[in-house]
Short mmCIF file of C-alpha atoms in Angstrom, two decimals:
data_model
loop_
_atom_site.label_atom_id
_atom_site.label_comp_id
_atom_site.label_asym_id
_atom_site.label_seq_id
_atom_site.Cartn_x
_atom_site.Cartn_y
_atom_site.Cartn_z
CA UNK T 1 -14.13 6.77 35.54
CA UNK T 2 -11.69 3.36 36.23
CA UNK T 3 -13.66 0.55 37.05
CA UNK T 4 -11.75 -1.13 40.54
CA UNK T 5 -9.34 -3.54 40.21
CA UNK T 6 -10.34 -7.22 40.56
CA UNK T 7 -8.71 -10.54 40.76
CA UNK T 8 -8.28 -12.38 37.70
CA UNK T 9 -11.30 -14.77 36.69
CA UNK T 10 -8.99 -16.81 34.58
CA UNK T 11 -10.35 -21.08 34.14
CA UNK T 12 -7.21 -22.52 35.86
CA UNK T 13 -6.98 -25.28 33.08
CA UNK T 14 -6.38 -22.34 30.43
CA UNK T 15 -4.10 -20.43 32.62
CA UNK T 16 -1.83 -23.46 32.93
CA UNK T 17 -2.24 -24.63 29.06
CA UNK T 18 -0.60 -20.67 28.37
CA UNK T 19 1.98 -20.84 30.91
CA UNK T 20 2.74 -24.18 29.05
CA UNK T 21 2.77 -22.33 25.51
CA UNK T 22 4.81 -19.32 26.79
CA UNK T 23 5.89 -19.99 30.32
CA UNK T 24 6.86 -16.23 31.76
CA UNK T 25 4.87 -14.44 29.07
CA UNK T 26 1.89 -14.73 30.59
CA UNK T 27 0.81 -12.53 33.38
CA UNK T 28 -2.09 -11.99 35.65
CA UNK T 29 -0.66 -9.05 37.30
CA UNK T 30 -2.52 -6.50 38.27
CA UNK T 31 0.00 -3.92 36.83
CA UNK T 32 0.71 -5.50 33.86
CA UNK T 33 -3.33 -6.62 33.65
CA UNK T 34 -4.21 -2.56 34.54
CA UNK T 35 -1.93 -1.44 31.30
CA UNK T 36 -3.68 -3.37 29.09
CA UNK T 37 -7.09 -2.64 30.43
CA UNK T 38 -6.85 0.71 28.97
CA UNK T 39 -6.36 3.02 26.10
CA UNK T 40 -6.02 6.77 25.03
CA UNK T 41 -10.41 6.87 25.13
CA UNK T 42 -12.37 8.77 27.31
CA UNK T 43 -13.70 5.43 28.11
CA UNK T 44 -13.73 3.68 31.40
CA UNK T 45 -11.32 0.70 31.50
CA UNK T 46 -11.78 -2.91 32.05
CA UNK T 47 -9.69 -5.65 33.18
CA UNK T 48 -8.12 -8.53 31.18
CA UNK T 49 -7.85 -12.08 33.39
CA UNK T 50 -4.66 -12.36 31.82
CA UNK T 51 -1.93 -10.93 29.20
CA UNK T 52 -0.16 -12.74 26.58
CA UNK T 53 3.03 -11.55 24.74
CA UNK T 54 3.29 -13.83 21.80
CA UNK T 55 6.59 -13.46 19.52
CA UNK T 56 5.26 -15.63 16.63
CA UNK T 57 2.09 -16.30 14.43
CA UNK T 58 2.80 -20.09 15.40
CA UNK T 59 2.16 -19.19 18.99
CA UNK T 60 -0.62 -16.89 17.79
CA UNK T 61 -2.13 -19.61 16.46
CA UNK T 62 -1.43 -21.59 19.55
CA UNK T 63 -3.12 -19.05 21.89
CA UNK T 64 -6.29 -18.45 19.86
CA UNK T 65 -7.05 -22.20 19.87
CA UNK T 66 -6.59 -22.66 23.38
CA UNK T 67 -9.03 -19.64 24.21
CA UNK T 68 -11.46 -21.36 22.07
CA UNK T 69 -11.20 -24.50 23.40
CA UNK T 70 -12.09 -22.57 26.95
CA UNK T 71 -14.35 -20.06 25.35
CA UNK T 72 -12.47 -17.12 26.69
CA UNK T 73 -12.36 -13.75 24.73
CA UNK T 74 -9.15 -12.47 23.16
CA UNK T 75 -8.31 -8.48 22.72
CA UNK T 76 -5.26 -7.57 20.05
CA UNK T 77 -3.27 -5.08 22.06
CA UNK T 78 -0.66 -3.15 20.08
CA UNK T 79 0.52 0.55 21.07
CA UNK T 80 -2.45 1.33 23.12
CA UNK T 81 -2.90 4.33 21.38
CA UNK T 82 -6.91 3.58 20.44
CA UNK T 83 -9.29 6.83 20.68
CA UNK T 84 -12.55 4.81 21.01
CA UNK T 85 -12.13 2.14 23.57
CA UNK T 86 -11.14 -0.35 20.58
CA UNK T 87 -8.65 -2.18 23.01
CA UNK T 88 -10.60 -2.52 26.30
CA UNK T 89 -11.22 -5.97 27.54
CA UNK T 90 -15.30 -5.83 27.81
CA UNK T 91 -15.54 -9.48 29.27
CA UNK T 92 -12.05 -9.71 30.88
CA UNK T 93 -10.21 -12.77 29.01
CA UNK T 94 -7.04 -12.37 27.70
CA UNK T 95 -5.24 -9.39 26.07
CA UNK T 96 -2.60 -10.24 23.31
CA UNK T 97 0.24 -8.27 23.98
CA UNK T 98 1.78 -8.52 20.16
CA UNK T 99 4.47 -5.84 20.87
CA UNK T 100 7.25 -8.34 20.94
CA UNK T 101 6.55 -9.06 17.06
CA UNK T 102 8.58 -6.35 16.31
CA UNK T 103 10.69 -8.38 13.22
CA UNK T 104 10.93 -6.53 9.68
CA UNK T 105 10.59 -9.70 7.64
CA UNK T 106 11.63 -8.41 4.15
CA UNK T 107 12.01 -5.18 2.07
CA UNK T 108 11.85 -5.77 -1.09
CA UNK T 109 13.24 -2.15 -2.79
CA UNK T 110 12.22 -3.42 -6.54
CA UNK T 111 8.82 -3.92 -5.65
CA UNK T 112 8.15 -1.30 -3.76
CA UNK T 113 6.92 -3.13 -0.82
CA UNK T 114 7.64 -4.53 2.92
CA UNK T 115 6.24 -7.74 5.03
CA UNK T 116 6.71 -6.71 8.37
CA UNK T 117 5.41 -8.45 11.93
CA UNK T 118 2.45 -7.04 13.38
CA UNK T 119 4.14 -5.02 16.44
CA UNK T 120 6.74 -3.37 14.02
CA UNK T 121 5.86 0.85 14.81
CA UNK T 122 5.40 2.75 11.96
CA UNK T 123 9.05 4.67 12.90
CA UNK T 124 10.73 1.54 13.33
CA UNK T 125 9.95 0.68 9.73
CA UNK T 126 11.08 3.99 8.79
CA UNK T 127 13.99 3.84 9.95
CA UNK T 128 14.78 0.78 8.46
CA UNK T 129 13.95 2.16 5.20
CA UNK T 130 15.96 5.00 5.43
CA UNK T 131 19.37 4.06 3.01
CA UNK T 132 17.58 2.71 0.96
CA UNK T 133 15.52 6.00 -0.42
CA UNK T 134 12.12 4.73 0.36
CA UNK T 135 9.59 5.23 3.24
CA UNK T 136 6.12 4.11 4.46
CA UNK T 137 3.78 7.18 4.33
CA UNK T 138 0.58 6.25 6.81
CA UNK T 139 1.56 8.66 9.50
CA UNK T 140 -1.71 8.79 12.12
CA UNK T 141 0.41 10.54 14.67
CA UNK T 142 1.41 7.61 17.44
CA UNK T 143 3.90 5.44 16.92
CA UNK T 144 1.20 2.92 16.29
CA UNK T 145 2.24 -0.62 15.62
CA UNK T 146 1.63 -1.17 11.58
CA UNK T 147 -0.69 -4.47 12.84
CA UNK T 148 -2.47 -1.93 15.11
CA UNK T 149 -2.82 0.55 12.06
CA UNK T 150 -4.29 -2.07 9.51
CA UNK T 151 -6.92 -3.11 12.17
CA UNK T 152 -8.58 0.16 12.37
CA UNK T 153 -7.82 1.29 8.99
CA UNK T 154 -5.26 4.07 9.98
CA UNK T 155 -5.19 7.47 8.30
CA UNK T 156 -3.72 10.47 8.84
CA UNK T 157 -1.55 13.66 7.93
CA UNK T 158 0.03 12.03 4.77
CA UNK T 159 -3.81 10.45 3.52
CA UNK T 160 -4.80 13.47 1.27
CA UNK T 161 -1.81 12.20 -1.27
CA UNK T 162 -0.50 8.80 -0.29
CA UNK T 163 -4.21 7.71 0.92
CA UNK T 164 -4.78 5.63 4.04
CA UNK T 165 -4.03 1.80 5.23
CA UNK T 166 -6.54 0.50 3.13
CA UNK T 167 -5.04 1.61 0.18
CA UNK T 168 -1.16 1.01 1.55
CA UNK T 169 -1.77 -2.53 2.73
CA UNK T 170 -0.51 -5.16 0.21
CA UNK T 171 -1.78 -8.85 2.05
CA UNK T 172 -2.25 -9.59 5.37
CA UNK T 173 -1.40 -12.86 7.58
CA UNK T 174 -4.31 -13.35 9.80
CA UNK T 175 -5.13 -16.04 12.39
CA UNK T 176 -8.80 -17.33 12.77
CA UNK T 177 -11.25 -17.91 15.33
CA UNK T 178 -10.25 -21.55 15.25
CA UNK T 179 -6.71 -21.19 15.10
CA UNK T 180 -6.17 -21.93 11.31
CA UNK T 181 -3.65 -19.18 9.33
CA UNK T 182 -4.34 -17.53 6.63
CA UNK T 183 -3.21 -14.93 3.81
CA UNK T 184 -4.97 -13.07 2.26
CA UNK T 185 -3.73 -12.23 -1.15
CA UNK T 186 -0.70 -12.42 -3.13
CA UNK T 187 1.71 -9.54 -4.16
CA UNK T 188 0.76 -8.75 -7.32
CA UNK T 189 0.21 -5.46 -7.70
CA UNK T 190 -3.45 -6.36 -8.85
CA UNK T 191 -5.30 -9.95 -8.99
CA UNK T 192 -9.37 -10.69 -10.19
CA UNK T 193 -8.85 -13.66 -8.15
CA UNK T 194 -11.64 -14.29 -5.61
CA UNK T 195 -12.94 -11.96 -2.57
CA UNK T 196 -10.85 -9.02 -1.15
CA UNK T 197 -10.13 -10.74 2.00
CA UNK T 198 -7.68 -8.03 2.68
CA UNK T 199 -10.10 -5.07 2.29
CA UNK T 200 -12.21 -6.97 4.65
CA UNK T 201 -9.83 -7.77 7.64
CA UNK T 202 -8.03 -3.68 7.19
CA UNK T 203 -10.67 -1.98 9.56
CA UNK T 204 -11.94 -4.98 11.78
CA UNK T 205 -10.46 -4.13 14.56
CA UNK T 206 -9.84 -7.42 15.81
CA UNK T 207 -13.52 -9.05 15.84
CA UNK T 208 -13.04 -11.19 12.90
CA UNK T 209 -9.51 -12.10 13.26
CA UNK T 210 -6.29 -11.26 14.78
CA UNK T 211 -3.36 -9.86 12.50
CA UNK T 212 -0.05 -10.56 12.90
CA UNK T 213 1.90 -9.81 9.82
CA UNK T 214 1.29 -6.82 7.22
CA UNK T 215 2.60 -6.59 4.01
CA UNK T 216 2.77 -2.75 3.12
CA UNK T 217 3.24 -0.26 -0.39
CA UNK T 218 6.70 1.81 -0.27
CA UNK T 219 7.36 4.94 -1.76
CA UNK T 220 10.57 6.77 -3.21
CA UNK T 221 11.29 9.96 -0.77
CA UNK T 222 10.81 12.81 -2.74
CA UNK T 223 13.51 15.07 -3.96
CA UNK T 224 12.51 18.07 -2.02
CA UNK T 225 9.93 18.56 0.96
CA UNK T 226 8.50 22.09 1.84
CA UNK T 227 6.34 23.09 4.99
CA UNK T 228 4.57 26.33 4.76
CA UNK T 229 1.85 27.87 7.33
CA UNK T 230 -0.61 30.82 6.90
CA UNK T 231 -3.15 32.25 9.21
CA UNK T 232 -6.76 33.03 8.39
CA UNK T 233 -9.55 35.31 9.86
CA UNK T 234 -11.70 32.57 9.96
CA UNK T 235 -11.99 28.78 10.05
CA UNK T 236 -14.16 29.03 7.06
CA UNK T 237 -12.13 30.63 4.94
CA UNK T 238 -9.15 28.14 5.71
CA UNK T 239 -11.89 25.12 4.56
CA UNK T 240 -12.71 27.06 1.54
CA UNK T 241 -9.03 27.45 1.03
CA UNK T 242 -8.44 23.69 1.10
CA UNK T 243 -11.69 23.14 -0.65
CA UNK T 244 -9.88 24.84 -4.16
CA UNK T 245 -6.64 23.26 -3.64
CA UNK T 246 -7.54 20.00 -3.80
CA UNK T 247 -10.50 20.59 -6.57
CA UNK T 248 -7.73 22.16 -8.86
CA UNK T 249 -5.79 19.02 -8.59
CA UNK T 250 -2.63 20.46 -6.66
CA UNK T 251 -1.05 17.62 -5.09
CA UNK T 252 0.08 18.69 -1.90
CA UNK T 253 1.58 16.00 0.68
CA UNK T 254 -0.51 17.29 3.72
CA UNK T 255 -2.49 20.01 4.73
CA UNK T 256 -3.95 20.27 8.53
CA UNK T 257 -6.46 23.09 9.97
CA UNK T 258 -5.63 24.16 13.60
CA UNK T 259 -8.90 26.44 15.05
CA UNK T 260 -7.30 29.44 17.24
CA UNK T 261 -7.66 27.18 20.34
CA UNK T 262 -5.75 24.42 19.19
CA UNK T 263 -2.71 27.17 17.95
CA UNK T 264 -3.13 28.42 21.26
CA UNK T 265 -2.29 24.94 22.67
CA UNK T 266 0.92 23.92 20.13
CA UNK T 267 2.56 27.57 21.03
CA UNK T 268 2.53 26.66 24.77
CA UNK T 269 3.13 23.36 24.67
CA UNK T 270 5.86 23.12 21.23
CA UNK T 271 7.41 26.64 21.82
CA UNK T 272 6.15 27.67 18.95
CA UNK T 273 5.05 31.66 17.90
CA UNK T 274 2.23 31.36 15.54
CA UNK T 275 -0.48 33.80 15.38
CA UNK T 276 -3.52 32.63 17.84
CA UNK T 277 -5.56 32.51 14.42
CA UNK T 278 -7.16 29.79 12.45
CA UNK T 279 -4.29 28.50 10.93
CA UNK T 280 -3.69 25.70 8.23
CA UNK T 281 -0.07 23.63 7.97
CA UNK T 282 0.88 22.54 4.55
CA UNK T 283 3.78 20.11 3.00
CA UNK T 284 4.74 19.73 -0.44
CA UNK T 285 6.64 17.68 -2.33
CA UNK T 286 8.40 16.86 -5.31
CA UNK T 287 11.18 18.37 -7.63
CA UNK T 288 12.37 21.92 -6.34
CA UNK T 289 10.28 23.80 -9.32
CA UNK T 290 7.17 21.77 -8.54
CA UNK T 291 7.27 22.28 -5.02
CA UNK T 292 7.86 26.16 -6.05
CA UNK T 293 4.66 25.79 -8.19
CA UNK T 294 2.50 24.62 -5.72
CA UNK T 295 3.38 26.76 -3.00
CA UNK T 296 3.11 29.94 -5.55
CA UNK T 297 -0.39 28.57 -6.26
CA UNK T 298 -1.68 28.03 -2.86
CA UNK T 299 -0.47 31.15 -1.53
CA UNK T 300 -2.50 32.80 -3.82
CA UNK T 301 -5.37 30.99 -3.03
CA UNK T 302 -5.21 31.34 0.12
CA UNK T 303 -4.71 35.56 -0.15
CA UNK T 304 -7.92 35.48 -1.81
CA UNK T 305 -9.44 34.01 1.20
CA UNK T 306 -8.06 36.44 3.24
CA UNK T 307 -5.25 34.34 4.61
CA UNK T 308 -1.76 36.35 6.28
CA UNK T 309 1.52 35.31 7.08
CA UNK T 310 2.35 33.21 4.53
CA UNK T 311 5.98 31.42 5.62
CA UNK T 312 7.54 28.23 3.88
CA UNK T 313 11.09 26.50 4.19
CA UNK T 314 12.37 23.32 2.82
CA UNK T 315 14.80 23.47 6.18
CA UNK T 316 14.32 19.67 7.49
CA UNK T 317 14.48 20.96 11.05
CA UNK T 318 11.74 23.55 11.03
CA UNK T 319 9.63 21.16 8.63
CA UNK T 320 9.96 18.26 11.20
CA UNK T 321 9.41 20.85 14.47
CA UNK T 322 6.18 21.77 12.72
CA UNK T 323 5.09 18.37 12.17
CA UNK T 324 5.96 17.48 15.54
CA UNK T 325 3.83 19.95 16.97
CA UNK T 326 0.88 18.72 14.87
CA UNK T 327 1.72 15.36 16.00
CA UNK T 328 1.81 16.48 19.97
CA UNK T 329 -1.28 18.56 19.08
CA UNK T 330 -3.51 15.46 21.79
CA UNK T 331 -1.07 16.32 24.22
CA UNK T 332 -0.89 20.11 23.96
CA UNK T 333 -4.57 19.93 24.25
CA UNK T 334 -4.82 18.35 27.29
CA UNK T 335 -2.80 20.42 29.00
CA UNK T 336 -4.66 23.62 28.51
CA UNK T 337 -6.82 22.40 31.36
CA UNK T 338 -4.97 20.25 33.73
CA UNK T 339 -7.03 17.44 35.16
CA UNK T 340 -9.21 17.12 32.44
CA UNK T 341 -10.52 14.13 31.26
CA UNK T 342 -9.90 14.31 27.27
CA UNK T 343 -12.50 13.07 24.40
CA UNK T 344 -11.59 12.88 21.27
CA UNK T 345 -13.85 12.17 18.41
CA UNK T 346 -13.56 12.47 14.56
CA UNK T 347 -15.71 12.49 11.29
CA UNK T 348 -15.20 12.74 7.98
CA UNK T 349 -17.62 14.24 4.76
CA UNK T 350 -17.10 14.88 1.70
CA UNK T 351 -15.08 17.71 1.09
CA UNK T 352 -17.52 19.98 -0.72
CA UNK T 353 -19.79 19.50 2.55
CA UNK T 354 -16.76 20.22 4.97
CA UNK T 355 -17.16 23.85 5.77
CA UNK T 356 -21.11 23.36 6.47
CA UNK T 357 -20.34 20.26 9.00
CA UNK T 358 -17.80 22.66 10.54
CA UNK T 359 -19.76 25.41 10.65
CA UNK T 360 -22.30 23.83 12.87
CA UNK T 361 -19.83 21.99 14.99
CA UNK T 362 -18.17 25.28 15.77
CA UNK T 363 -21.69 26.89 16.69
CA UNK T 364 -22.67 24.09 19.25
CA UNK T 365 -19.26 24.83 20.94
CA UNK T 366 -18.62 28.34 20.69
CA UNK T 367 -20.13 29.16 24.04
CA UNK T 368 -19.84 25.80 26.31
CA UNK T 369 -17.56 25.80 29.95
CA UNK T 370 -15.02 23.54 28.77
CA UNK T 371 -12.34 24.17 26.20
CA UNK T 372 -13.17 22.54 22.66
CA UNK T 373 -10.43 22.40 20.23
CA UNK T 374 -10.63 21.52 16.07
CA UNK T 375 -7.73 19.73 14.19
CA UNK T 376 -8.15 17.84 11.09
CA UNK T 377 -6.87 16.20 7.95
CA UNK T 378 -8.89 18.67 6.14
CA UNK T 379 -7.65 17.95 2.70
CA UNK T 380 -9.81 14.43 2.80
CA UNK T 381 -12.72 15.68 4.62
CA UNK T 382 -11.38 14.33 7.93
CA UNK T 383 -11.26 16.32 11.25
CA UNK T 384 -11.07 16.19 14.65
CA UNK T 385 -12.88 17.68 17.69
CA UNK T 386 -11.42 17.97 21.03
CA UNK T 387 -13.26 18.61 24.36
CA UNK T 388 -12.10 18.83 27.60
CA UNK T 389 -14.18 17.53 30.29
CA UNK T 390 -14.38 18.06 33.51
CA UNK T 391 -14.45 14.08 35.14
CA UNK T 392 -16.80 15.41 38.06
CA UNK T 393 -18.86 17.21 35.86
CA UNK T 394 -22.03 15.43 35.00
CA UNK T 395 -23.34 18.32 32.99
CA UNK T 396 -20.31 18.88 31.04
CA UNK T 397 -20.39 14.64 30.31
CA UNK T 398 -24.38 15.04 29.11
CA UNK T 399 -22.92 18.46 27.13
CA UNK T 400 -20.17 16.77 25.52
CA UNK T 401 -22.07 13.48 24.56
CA UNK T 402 -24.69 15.77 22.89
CA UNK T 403 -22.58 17.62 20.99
CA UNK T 404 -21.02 14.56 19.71
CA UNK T 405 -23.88 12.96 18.66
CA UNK T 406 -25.05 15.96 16.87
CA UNK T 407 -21.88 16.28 15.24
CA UNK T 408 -21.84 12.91 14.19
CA UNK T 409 -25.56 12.49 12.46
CA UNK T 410 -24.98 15.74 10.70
CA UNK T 411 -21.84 14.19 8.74
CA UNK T 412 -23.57 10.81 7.64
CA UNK T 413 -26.98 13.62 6.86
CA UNK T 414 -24.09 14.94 4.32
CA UNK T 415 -22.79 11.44 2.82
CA UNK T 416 -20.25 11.22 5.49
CA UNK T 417 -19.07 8.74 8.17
CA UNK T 418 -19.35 8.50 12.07
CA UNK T 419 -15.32 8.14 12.48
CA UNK T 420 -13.05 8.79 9.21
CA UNK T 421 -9.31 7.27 11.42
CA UNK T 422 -10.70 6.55 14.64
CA UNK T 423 -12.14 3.53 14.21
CA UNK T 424 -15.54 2.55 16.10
CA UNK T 425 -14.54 0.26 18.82
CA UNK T 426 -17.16 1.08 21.40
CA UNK T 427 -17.49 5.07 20.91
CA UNK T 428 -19.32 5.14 17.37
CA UNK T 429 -21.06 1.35 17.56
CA UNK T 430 -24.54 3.38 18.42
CA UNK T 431 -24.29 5.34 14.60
CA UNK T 432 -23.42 1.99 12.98
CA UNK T 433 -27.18 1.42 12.05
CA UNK T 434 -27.86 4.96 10.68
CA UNK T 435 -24.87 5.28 8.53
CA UNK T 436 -25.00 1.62 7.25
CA UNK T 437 -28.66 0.58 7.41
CA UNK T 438 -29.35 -3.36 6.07
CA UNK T 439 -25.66 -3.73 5.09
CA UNK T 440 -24.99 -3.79 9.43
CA UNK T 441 -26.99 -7.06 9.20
CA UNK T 442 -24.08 -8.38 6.37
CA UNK T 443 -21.35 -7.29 8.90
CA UNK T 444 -23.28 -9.87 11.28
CA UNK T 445 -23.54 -12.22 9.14
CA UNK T 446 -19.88 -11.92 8.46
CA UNK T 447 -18.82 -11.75 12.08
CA UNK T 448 -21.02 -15.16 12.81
CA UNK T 449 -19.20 -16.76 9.82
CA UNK T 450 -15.93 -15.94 11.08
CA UNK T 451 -16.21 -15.80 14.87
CA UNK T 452 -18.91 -18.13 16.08
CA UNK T 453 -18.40 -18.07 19.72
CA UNK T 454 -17.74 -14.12 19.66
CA UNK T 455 -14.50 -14.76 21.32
CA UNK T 456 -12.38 -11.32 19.52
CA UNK T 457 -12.56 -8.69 20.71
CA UNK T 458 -16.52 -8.67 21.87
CA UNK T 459 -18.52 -5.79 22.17
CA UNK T 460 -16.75 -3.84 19.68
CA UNK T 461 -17.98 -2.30 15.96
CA UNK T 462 -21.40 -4.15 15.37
CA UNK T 463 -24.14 -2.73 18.19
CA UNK T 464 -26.09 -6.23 19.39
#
């Protein structure tokens, strides 16, 4: 599925005004080149003419403006952790490597909020943050880099009470097509002030500007955390469980559905012993009687559905080896058929339509060759649907691509979206028009504004 490698097509002139700018941090490699040609997509990779690890928005800045002096594209690269092709280099150019701005700029505890450089991971931060009683709660699974996270409008386990990066991201710093810098709010926790720049440049993923420091919302660590599981006879009657939780206004932290499959997969691959039975993961959080509250409540919802083996702790270690399972869940996946090529793909509806979307979903898969797993943030109408694919396959390829596509126009049929965490990158560009309609045409007119050569990131979000 790898396209062959090839020698770099870099104009010389550019190549030497980089190596002037950051001398050894430029390579044309073809290992370090091959790295950054590819991400965690089923999609086939694609070269960059060169990488560039800048440690600065100044050299940002600096890069950016040489590129468009040459007309070359640029491609944000952060953890490489992208599930639709977001990070592949379509027409070579360069790839900016912006790992290396890894510097926590400020916390500031009495506001609740942290300006951090773009490469800082989401469990570096954490850790930073951990004396002082406060953590960042956007947790999509990878150690994503938080620049990474606010270009494709990260979700995750923690969205259903803490919401996603678009709520959770403060400002942004953000350099230009034509190398100017610029912010895009201040701090205040609300302003009437002009256009929501911010809201515009959280989900881009890098075609209208490159990110390179994130200013993000803190939160106090609550008093007590619970995990609790419970198995269901169906996957229906786990939705419908989730479905009255979050309708009677419990606030639970997080609450993921695992389909039999996909338990399957996390008790081979995290040593774990749950029953191979649609199964749903919750957390709660707050004082100790709270938490008590909502975990009496749920339990009894989720009897009347049916559900069995109700077990909770507040121990930290079995909370956090649960979690980490979920979190391995892409991993444990793949290797329930070795060789495999993996796709994953996501939607997301609004809840009251959830259980009909996955109803049909788990019809068109029920009887296909290769193994199809569902995982998702259930609790805001998000999930996830792995299949794995045979590479050699053709049928299985044509299979898979169907099922997708039906899976995809019967969530924006029910008010929902073609990816709900996953971002678009190249994967989802060919639903753009049918879930947006005329507003697609504003996104050009937007892009255009901002990018008039097309140099980031091309190919990417808007379909020609």
């Amino acid at each position: 599925m790898n396209a062959p490698l090839a020698a770099s097509q870099i104009d010389p002139a550019l190549l030497e005004g980089l190596r002037a700018l950051l001398g050894a941090r430029v390579s044309t490699s073809e290992s370090d080149r091959a790295q950054h040609g590819r991400d965690e997509s089923r999609h086939a990779a694609r070269l960059p003419d060169a990488v560039c690890r800048a440690m600065s928005t100044e050299e940002v800045a600096a890069i950016v403006k040489l590129c468009a002096a040459h007309d070359t594209p640029i491609v944000a690269y952060g953890a490489g952790s992208s599930l639709e092709g977001a990070l592949i280099p379509l027409k070579g150019g360069v790839s900016l490597d912006l790992t290396s701005m890894n510097q926590i700029l400020s916390v500031r505890a009495e506001d609740l909020d942290a300006t951090v450089q773009a490469g800082v991971t989401r469990k570096q931060l954490n850790a930073h943050l951990r004396d002082t009683g406060l953590f960042f709660p956007v947790d999509p699974g990878a150690d994503a880099t938080i620049g990474g996270m606010a270009a494709t409008r990260a979700s995750g386990t923690n969205a259903v009470r803490y919401g996603t990066m678009r709520e959770n991201v403060v400002n942004l710093t953000v350099v230009l097509s034509d190398g100017r810098v610029i912010r895009t709010r201040s701090r205040a926790k609300k302003s009437s002030a002009g256009y929501d720049l911010t809201g515009l440049f959280v989900g881009q993923e890098g075609t209208l500007g490159i990110i390179t420091e994130v200013t993000v919302r803190l939160y106090g660590i609550p008093e007590v955390m619970a995990a609790a599981t419970c198995s269901f006879p169906t996957v229906e009657a786990a939705v419908d469980t989730v479905i009255q939780t979050i309708q009677m206004g419990i606030p639970i932290s997080r609450v993921e559905l695992l389909d039999d499959r996909a338990i399957e997969a996390v008790n081979a691959y995290s040593k774990l012993t749950l029953p191979v039975t649609p199964t749903l993961f919750f957390e709660f959080a707050g004082s100790q009687s709270g938490v008590e509250e909502q975990a009496a409540i749920v339990e009894e919802l989720a009897k009347g559905e049916g559900a069995s083996n109700w077990r909770w702790s507040t121990d930290a270690d079995e909370r956090s080896k649960l979690w980490q399972a979920r979190h391995d869940i892409h991993w444990a996946i793949r290797a329930l058929r070795p060789g495999a090529k993996g796709w994953g793909t996501d939607v997301c509806v609004p809840i009251s339509a959830l259980a009909e979307v996955i109803r049909e979903v788990r019809k068109e898969t029920s009887q296909q060759s290769f193994g199809t797993t569902l995982v998702g943030h259930v609790g805001d109408g998000n999930f996830h649907l792995g299949m794995q694919i045979d590479p050699d396959d053709p049928a299985e390829w044509a299979k898979a691509n169907e099922i997708n596509d039906r899976m995809v126009k019967h969530a924006i049929r029910l008010g929902g979206t073609c990816t709900g965490e996953h971002g678009v990158g190249i994967g989802k560009m060919k639903f753009m028009r049918e879930e947006h309609g005329e507003a697609l045409d504003v996104m050009h007119l937007i892009k255009n504004a901002l990018d008039p050569k097309g140099i980031f990131n091309p190919g990417k979000v808007l379909p020609a």
